[in-house]
Structure formats: C-alpha cells, structure tokens
GROMACS .gro file of C-alpha atoms in nm:
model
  436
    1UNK     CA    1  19.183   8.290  19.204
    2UNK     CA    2  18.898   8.518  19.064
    3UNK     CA    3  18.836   8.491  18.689
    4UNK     CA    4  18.813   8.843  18.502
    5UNK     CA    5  18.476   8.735  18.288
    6UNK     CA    6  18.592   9.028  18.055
    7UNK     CA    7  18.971   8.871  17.976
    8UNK     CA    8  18.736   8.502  17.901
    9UNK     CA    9  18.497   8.669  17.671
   10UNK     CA   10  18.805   8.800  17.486
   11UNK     CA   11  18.976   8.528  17.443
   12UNK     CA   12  18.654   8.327  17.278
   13UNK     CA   13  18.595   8.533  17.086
   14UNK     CA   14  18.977   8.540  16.949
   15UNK     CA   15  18.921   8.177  16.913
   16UNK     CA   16  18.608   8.229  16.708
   17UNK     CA   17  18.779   8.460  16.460
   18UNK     CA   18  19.088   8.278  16.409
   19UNK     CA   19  18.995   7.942  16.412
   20UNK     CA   20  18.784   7.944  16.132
   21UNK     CA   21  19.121   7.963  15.894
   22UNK     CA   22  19.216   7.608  15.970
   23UNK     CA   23  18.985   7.369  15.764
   24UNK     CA   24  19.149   7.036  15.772
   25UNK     CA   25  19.169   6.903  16.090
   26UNK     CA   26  19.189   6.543  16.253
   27UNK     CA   27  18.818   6.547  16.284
   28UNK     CA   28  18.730   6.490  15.919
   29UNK     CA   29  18.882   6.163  15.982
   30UNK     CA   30  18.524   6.050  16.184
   31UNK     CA   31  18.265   6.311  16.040
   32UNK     CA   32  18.396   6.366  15.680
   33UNK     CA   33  18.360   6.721  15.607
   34UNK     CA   34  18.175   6.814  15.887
   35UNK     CA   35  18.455   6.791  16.084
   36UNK     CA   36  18.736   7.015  15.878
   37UNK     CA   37  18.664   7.287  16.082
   38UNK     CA   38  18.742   7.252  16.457
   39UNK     CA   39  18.437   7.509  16.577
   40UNK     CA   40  18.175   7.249  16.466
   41UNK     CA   41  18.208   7.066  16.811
   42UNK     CA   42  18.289   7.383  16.989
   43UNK     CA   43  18.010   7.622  16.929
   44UNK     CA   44  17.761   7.343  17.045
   45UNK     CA   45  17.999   7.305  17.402
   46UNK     CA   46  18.048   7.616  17.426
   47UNK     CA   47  17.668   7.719  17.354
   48UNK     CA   48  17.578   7.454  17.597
   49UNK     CA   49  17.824   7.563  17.883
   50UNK     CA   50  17.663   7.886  17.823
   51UNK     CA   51  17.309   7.800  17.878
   52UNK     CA   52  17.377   7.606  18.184
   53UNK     CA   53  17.499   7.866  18.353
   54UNK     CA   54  17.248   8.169  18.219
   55UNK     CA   55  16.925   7.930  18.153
   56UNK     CA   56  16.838   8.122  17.842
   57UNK     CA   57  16.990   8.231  17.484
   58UNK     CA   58  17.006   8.612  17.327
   59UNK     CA   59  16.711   8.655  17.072
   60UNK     CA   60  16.820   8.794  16.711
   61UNK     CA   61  16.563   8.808  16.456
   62UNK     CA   62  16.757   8.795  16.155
   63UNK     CA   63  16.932   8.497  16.363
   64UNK     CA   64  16.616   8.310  16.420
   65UNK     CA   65  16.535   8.299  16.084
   66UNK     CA   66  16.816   8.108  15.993
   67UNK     CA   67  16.726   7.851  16.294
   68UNK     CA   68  16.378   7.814  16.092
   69UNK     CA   69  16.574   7.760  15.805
   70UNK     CA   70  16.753   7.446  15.998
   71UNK     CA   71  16.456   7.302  16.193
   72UNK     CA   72  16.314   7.283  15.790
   73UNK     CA   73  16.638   7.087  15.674
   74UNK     CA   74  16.557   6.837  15.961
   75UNK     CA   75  16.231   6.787  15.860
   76UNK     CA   76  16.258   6.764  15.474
   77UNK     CA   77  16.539   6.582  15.532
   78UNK     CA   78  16.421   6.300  15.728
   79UNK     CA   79  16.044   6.340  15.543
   80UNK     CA   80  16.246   6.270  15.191
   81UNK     CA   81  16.461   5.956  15.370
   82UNK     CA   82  16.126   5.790  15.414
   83UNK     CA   83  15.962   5.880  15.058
   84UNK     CA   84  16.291   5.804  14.893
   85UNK     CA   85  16.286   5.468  15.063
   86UNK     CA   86  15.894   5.398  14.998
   87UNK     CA   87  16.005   5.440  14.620
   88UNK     CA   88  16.190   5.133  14.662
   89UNK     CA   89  16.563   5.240  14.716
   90UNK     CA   90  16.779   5.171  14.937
   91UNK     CA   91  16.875   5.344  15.278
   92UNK     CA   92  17.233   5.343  15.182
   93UNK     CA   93  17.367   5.564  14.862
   94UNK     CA   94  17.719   5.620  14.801
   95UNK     CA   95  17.833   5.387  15.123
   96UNK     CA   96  17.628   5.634  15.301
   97UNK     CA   97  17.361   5.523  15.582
   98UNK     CA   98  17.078   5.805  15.501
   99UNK     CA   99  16.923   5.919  15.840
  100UNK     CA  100  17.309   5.909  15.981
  101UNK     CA  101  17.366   6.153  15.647
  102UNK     CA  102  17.128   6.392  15.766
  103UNK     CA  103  17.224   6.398  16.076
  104UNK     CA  104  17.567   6.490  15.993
  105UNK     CA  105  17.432   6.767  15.767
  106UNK     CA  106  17.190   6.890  16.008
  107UNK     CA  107  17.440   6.923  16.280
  108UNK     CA  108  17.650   7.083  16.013
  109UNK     CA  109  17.413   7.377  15.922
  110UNK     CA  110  17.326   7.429  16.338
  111UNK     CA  111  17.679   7.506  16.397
  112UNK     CA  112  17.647   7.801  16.177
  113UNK     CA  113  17.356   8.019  16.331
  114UNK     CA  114  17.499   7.869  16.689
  115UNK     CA  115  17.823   8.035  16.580
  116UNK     CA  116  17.723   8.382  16.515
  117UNK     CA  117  17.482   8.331  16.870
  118UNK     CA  118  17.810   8.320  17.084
  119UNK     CA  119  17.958   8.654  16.884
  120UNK     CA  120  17.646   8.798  16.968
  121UNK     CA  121  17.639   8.681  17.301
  122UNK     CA  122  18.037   8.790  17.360
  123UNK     CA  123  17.971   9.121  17.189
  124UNK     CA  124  17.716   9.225  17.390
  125UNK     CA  125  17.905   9.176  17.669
  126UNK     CA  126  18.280   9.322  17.533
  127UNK     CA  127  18.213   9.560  17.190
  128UNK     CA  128  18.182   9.441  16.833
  129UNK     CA  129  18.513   9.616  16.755
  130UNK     CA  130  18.719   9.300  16.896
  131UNK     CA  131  18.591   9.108  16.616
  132UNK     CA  132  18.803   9.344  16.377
  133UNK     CA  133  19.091   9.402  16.588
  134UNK     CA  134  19.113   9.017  16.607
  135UNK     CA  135  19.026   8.972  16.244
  136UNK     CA  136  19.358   9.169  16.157
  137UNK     CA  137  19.549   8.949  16.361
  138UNK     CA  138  19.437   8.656  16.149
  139UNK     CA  139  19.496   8.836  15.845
  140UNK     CA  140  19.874   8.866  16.003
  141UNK     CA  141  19.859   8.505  16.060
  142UNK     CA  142  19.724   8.405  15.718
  143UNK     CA  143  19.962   8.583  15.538
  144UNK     CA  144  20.248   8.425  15.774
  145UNK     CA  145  20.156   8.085  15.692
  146UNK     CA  146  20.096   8.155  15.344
  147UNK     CA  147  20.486   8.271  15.313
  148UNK     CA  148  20.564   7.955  15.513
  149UNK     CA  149  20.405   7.759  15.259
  150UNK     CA  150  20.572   7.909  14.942
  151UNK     CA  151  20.938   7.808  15.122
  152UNK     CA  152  20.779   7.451  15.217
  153UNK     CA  153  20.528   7.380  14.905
  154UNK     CA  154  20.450   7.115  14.786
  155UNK     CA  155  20.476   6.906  15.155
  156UNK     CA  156  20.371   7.238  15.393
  157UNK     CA  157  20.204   7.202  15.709
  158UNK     CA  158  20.177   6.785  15.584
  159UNK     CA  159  20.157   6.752  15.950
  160UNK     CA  160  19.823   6.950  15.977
  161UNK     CA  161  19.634   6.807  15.687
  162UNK     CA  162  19.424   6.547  15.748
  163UNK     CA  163  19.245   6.510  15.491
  164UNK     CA  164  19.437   6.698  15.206
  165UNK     CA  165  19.646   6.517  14.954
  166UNK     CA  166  19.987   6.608  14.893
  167UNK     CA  167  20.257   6.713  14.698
  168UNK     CA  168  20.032   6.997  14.650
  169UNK     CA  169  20.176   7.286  14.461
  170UNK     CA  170  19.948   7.591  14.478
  171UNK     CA  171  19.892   7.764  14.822
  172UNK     CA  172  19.611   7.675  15.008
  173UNK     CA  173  19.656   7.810  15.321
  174UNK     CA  174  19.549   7.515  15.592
  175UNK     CA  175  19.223   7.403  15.398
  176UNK     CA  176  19.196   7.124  15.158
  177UNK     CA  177  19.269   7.285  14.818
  178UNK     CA  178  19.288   7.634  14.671
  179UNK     CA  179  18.998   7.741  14.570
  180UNK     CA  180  18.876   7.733  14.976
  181UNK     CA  181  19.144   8.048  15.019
  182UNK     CA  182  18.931   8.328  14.857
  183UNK     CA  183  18.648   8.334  15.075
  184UNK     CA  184  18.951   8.336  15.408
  185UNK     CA  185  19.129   8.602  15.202
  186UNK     CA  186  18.850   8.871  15.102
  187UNK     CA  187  18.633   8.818  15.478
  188UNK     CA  188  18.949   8.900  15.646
  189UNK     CA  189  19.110   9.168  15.450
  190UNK     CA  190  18.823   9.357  15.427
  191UNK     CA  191  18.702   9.310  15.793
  192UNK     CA  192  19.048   9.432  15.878
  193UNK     CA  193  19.019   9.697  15.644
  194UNK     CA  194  18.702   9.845  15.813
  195UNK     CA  195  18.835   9.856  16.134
  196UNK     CA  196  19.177  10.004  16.040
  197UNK     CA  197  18.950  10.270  15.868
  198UNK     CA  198  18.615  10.312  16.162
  199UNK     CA  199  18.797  10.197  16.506
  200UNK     CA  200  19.172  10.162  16.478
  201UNK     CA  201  19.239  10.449  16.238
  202UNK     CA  202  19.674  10.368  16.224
  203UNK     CA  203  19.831  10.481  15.889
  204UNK     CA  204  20.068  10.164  16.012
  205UNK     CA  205  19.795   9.877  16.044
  206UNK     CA  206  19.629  10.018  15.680
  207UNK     CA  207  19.932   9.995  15.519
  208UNK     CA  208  19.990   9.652  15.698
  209UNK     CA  209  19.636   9.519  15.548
  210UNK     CA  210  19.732   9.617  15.196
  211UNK     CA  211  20.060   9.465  15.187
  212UNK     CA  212  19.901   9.100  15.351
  213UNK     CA  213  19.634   9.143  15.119
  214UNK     CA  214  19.867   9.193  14.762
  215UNK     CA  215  20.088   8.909  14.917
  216UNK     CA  216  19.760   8.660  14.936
  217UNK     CA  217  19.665   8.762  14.618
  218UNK     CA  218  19.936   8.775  14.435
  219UNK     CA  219  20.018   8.436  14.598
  220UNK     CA  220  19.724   8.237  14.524
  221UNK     CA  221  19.682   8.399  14.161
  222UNK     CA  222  19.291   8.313  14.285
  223UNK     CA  223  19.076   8.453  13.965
  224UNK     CA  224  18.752   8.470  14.158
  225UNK     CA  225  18.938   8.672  14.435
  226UNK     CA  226  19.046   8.907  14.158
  227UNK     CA  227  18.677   8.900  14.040
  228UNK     CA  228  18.531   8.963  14.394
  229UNK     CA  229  18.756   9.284  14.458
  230UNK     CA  230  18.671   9.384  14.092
  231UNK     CA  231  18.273   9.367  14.226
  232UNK     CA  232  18.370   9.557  14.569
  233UNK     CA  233  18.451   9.860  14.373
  234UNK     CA  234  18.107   9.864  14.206
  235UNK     CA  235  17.928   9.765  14.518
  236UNK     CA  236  18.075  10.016  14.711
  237UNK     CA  237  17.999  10.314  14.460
  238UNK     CA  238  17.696  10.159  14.422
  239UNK     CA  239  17.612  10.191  14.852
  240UNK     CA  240  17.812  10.503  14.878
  241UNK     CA  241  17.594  10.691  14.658
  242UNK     CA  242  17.327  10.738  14.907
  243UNK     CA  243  17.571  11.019  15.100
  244UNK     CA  244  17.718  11.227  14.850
  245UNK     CA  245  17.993  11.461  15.015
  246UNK     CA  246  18.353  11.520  14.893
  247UNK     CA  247  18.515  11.214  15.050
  248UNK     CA  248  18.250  10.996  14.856
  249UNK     CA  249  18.348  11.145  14.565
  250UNK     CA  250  18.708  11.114  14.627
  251UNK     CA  251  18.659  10.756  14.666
  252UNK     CA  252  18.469  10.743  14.384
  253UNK     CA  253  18.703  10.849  14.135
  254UNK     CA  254  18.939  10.619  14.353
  255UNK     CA  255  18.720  10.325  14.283
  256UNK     CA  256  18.703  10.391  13.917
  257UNK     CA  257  19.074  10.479  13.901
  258UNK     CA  258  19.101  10.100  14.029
  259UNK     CA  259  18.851   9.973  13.765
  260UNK     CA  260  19.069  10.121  13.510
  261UNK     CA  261  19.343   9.945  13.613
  262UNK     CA  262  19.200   9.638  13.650
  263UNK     CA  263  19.092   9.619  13.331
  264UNK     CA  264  19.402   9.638  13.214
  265UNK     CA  265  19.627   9.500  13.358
  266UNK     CA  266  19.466   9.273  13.570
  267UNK     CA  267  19.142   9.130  13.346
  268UNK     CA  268  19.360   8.983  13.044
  269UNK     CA  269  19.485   8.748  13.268
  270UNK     CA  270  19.200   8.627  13.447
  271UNK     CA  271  19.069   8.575  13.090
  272UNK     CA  272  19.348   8.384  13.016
  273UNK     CA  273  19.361   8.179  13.246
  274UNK     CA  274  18.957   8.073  13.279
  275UNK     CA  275  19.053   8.014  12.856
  276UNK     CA  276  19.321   7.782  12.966
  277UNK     CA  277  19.112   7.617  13.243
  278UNK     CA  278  18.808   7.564  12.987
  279UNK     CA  279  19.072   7.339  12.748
  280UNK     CA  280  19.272   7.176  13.011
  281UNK     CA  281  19.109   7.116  13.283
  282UNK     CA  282  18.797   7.033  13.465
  283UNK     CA  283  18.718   7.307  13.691
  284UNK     CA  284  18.484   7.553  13.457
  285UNK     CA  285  18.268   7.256  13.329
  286UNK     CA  286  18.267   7.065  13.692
  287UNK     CA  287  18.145   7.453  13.842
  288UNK     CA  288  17.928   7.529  13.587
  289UNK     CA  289  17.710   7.201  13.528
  290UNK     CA  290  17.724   7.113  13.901
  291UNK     CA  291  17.589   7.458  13.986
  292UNK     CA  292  17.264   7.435  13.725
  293UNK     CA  293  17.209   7.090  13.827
  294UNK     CA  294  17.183   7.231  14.215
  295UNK     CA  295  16.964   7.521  14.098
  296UNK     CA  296  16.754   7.292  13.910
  297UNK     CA  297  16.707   7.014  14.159
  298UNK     CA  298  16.600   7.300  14.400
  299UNK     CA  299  16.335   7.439  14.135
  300UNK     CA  300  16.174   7.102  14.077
  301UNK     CA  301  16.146   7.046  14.436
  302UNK     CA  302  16.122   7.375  14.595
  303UNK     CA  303  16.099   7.261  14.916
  304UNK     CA  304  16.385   7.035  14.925
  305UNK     CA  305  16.505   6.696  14.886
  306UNK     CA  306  16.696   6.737  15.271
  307UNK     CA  307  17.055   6.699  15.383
  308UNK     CA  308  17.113   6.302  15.277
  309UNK     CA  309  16.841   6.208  14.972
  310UNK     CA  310  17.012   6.481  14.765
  311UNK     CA  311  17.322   6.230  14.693
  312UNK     CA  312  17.108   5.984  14.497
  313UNK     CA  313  16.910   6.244  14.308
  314UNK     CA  314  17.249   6.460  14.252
  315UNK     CA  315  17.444   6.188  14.092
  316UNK     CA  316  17.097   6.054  13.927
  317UNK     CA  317  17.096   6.479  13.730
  318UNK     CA  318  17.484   6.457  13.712
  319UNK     CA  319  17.425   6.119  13.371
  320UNK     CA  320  17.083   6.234  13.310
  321UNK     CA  321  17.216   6.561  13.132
  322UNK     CA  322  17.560   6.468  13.020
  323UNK     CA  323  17.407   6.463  12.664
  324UNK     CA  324  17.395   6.881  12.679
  325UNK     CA  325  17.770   6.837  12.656
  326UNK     CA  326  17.824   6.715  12.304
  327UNK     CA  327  17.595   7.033  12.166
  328UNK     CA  328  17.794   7.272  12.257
  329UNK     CA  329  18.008   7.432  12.038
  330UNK     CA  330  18.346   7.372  12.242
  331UNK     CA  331  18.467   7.069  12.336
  332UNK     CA  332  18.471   7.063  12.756
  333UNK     CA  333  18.652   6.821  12.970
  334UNK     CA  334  18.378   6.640  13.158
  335UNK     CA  335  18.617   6.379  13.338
  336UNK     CA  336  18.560   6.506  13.718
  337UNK     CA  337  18.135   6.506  13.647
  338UNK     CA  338  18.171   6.164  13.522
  339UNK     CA  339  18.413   6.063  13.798
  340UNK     CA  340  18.124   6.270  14.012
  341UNK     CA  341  17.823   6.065  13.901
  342UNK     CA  342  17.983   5.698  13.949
  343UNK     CA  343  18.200   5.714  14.215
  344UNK     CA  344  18.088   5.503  14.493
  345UNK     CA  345  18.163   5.730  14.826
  346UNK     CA  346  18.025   6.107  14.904
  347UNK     CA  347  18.359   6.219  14.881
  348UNK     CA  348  18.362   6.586  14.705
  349UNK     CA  349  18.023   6.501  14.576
  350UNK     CA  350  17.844   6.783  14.612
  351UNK     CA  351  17.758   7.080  14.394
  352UNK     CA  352  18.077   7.332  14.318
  353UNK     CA  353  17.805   7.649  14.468
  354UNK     CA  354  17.774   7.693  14.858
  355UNK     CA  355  17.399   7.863  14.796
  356UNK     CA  356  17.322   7.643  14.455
  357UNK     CA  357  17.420   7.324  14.749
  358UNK     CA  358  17.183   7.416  15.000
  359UNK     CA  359  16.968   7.496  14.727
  360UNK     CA  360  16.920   7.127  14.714
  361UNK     CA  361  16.840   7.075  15.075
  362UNK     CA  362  16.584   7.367  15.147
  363UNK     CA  363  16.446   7.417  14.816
  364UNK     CA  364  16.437   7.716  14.582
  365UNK     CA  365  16.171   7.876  14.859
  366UNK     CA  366  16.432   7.843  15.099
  367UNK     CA  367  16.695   7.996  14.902
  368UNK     CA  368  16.495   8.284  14.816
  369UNK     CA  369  16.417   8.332  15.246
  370UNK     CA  370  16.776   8.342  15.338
  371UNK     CA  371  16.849   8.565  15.085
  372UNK     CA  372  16.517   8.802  15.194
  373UNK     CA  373  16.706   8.769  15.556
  374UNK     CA  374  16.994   8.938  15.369
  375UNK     CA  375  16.825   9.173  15.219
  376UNK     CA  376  16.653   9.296  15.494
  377UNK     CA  377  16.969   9.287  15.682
  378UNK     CA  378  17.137   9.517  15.450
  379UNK     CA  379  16.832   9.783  15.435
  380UNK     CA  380  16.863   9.770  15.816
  381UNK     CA  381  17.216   9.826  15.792
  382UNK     CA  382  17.157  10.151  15.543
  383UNK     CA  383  16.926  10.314  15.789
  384UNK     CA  384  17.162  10.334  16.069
  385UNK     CA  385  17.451  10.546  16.149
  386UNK     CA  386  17.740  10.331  16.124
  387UNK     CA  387  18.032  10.470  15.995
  388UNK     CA  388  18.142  10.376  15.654
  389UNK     CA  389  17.928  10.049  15.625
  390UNK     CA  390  17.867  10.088  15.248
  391UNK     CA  391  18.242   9.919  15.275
  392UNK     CA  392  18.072   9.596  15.497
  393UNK     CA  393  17.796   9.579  15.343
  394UNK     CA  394  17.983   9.595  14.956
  395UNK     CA  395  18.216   9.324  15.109
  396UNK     CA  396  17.908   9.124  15.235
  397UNK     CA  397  17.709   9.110  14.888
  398UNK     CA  398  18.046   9.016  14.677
  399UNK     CA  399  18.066   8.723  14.951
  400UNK     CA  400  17.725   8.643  14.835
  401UNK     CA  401  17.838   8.650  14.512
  402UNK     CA  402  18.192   8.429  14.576
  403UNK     CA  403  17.937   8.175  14.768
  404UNK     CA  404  17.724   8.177  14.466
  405UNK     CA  405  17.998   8.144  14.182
  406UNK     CA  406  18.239   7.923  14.367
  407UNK     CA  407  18.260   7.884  14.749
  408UNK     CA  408  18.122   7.684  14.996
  409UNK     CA  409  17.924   7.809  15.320
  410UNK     CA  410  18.156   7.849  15.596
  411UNK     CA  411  18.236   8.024  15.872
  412UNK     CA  412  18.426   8.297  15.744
  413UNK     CA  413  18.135   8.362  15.561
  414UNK     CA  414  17.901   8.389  15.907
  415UNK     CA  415  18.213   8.584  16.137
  416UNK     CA  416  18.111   8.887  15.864
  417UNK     CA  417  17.758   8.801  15.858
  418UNK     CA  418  17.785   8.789  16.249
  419UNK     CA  419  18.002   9.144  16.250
  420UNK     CA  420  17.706   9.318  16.075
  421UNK     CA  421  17.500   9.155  16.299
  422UNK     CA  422  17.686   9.286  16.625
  423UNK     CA  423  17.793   9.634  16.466
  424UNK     CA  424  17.346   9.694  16.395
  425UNK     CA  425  17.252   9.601  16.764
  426UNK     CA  426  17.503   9.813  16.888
  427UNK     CA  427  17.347  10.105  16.694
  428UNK     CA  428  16.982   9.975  16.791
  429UNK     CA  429  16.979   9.881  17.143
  430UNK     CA  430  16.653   9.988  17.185
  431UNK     CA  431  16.567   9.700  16.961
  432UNK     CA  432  16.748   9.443  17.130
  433UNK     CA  433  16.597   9.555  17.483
  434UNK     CA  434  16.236   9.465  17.309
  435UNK     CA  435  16.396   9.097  17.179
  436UNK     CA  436  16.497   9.026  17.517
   0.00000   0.00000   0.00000
C-alpha cells in the first residue's frame, strides 16, 4: 500500500501541536523534568528518521542561532563541572551526579530548536496554516479537559499524572500545577485567534475561540494570564500603529474600550489577590527573590555557570541573601526559599523565571543574544506582508514577558516562535532558496 507523504506530514505535525499540552507524563519518572513532556524523545527520533532518509537538515538562521546558543550550554556546562570540582567540591550536589546533570539539561534545551526544525521541515512541505488550524483543535481539547477537570477535581486525570501530587484543587490542565496553564492558554488562544481571523475567516470558529478562551480563564482565575491579555492590547496598538487605516482605528478604540474595562472590573481583583498571596503564601516572595538571584548569578558570570554547576551556586545565593528579607518593610513568607536552599534533591529547585533560569546557564551575554534573535525576528516580521501579524507578533512579546515574570521555557512557547518562523519563509522564499 502506497503512503500519501502529504496525509504523514499532517499528521506530525498534529502531533507536534497538540502534544505539547500534556506535561506530566510517565517519563519524568527516569529523566525528572526532562521527561514531562513526551516530544523530548520524539523530536530527536523523529529528526533522526528524517535525516536518514534526506542526508541533510533545512537551514534557518534565526534557528541556528539558537543551536549556537546550545553547543555554548555544553561547553560552559561541562568547562564549569571541572572548575567547580578543582575548587574542591564535590561531583554530586543535591543527589545529583554533575556531568549526568548536564547532560540531561543539554538534551533538554536541543529538543527545543530540534522541535521548531521538524515544523519547519513539515511546513515547507504542507503550508504554515496547519499549524493554526491544528492549534484550534487543541484549544477545543484544552478547554474539554479543563471542564472534565472541574466535575472530577481534586483526583482528575490521577491516572495521567505522574509526577503531580494530588488532591489538587485548582485546574491545571494535564501539567504539574497551575501556574504551567497560562503559557498553554494564551499560545493557543491567540494562535487560534489569528487563523480564525487570516486563513479560516468563520464567524462560528471566532466565536468558538472566545468562548474556550473566557472558560480557561475564568477557570483558572490565572492573574498573570489576566496580566498577559492586559499587555496584548498595548502591544498590539503599539504594532498596529505602523498602518493606520480605519480598521486599525476601529481596533484601536476596541483595544482601549477593553483597557477600560479591565481596569475596572478586572484589575481590583488581580490586586487582590497578589495582596492576599504576599500575606499568605509563598508564591510572590519564592518568584520574586528566585528571579533576582537568577539575574544576578547570570551578571556575575556572564557567560554562565552551565546546565548542572548552577544547583550548588543557586542554593549557595538562595542563604547568602536571606538577610534582605528582614529590611523590608512587610513581613514575607520565605518558607518555600528556605525549603529551596536546604532541601537535599533538585526537585523544583530552580529559579521561578524561564529566561532569568537559563540566565544562569548561558550567562547574561547569552540572554541578551536570544533576545537580539527575537528582536530581529520581529523587525523581519514588520517588513513583510503578512496579514495582521501585529496580532502574532503582540502575542509573541507578552509570551516573552509571561516567560520572564513567571513561566518556564516550553514548547508552547517554541510552536509560536516556530509559527512566525514558518509564516516569514513563506513570505521570503527567495531567502530560504539562498539558505539551502
């Protein structure tokens, strides 16, 4: 029976966009929290199955300078095992076997730029416009399993946690906690939303992206999602400006329309509740001290400390400052950062900031070259034709922000970076004939 290539390149790439939503899976029991996501072992099969059979793989520039931004975690990270052990300390930190550590985190980080190499590579081959016609079936599914979980809460989907603890009350999709959900939420409501708008263009499927989006939000009650859309609105106006005709203006006074009533009616609670988080719980002081600590550790070593070293010098800046606590003029609970900088295993040790994290491995000069490669991106992205991308490319920097304030890295993060990606080679193809 004759395969029909086209049908396969569809189908992985609906595996690409929809798997990225489940983030606890059996495989964190071996590799920890490289394996919550199932596409960490998959990208590198599938990237190898697809290199056997072609010999060679597509060339991206703004891709390949996120490779150069792995090959420099392997070497710092490896370079800063052997100073850290020439010191005098010891190849194991936090029941953690160092070079094994940065292996781990190495192979991590590689899955990411090998990720948006197979969209690329499918895309070329099948359209960019799958990715958001398969993005709003995963919004459909999100919201789905997000009702399922408010009938089921607080044991839902126990059966497909694997590393999660339970009862668990708040909704948190089929990752470990809550906070995870607003970075699944926002990338595919608003990837959805741009192709309801540019491609699909269905009063239906616009009206069916609202509704899934108020549902999520409304569900989670996530304050940095509320934040994020608050941002959108400004970003937007902000990238809009550059082509003034009526319908920008219309969605102008839209956008400020929505400001307005976000302000009131939404803002008072967001302040209430970060008021109430600040004196009962941990989460303000854990995000906020474990963020500066990650910015500063990549500032005194601006070229990293590497992808297994940065557990001893993390929990070593975690005591070291504690004292900046009892100055302030509130009283913080500090319980998690203590429980942070003595517990004995890596588990949830890391910094509370997906960029202020790999801050630590690359180094402050490394932060400031990925985000130069977004930049540059974005500029690109302005100088082409594409049809309403002031709404990606608004959606992209308030990612940067959520990724900044309170995400992690992951790969709902790169399926939008990757959909800019695909959506400026197919308005450049002169380009990409030169790369290849």
């Amino acid at each position: 029976m004759k395969i029909n290539s086209y049908s396969v390149y569809k189908f992985l790439l609906f595996l690409l966009v929809l798997l990225p939503i489940y983030q606890d899976s059996p495989l964190s029991l071996y590799f920890g929290a490289a394996g919550y996501t199932l596409l960490m072992p998959l990208v590198y099969i599938f990237i190898l199955i697809y290199v056997l059979f072609n010999g060679k793989i597509p060339k991206n520039r703004f891709l390949y300078e996120l490779v150069k931004l792995g090959i420099w975690i392997v070497i710092i990270s490896y370079a800063a095992i052997i100073i850290w052990v020439m010191m005098g300390n010891s190849l194991t930190v936090v029941s953690e076997f160092l070079p094994y550590k940065a292996l781990k985190v190495c192979l991590q980080y590689f899955a990411y730029p090998a990720y948006i190499m197979l969209i690329i590579i499918i895309c070329r081959k099948i359209g960019a416009k799958f990715i958001g016609k398969y993005s709003f079936v995963a919004l459909i599914v999100i919201t789905l399993i997000c009702l399922c979980e408010l009938r089921d809460s607080p044991y839902a989907f126990q059966n497909l946690h694997f590393a999660a603890e339970f009862p668990y009350w708040r909704v948190r999709l089929l990752s470990l906690e809550s906070s995870w959900t607003a970075m699944t939420i926002y990338v595919y409501t608003f990837i959805s939303l741009y192709w309801t708008i540019v491609v699909d263009r269905k009063m239906i499927n616009k009206v069916i992206v609202i509704v899934c989006a108020v549902i999520l939000l409304s569900a989670t009650g996530s304050r940095a999602l509320m934040l994020t859309v608050a941002i959108t609105a400004v970003l937007y106006l902000f990238f809009g400006m550059k082509k003034l005709s009526r319908k920008v203006i219309m969605y102008f006074f839209v956008a400020i329309a929505a400001i307005i009533l976000f302000t009131q009616l939404i803002l008072p609670q967001i302040i209430d509740g970060f008021t109430r988080d600040i004196e009962d719980y941990t989460s303000i002081a854990t995000r906020v001290y474990t963020s500066l600590i990650g910015l500063g550790i990549g500032i005194c070593f601006p070229c990293g400390v590497g992808g297994a070293v940065y557990l001893g010098v993390l929990q070593q800046a975690l005591s070291k400052y504690l004292y900046v606590f009892s100055k302030l003029p509130i009283e913080l609970n500090i319980s998690e950062i203590v429980s942070l900088a003595t517990r004995t295993t890596d588990q949830a040790l890391t910094v509370k900031s997906g960029l202020f994290h790999m801050n630590m491995y690359w180094g402050i000069l490394g932060t400031i070259y990925l985000l130069r490669n977004f930049v540059r991106l974005s500029k690109s992205l302005r100088n082409t034709c594409i049809p309403k991308i002031e709404v990606l490319l608004a959606a992209f920097w308030c990612t940067v922000v959520l990724i900044t304030a309170s995400s992690n890295f992951s790969f709902e993060f790169w399926l939008l970076y990757a959909f800019m990606l695909c959506l400026y080679e197919t308005h450049n193809k002169e380009e990409i004939a030169d790369e290849e």
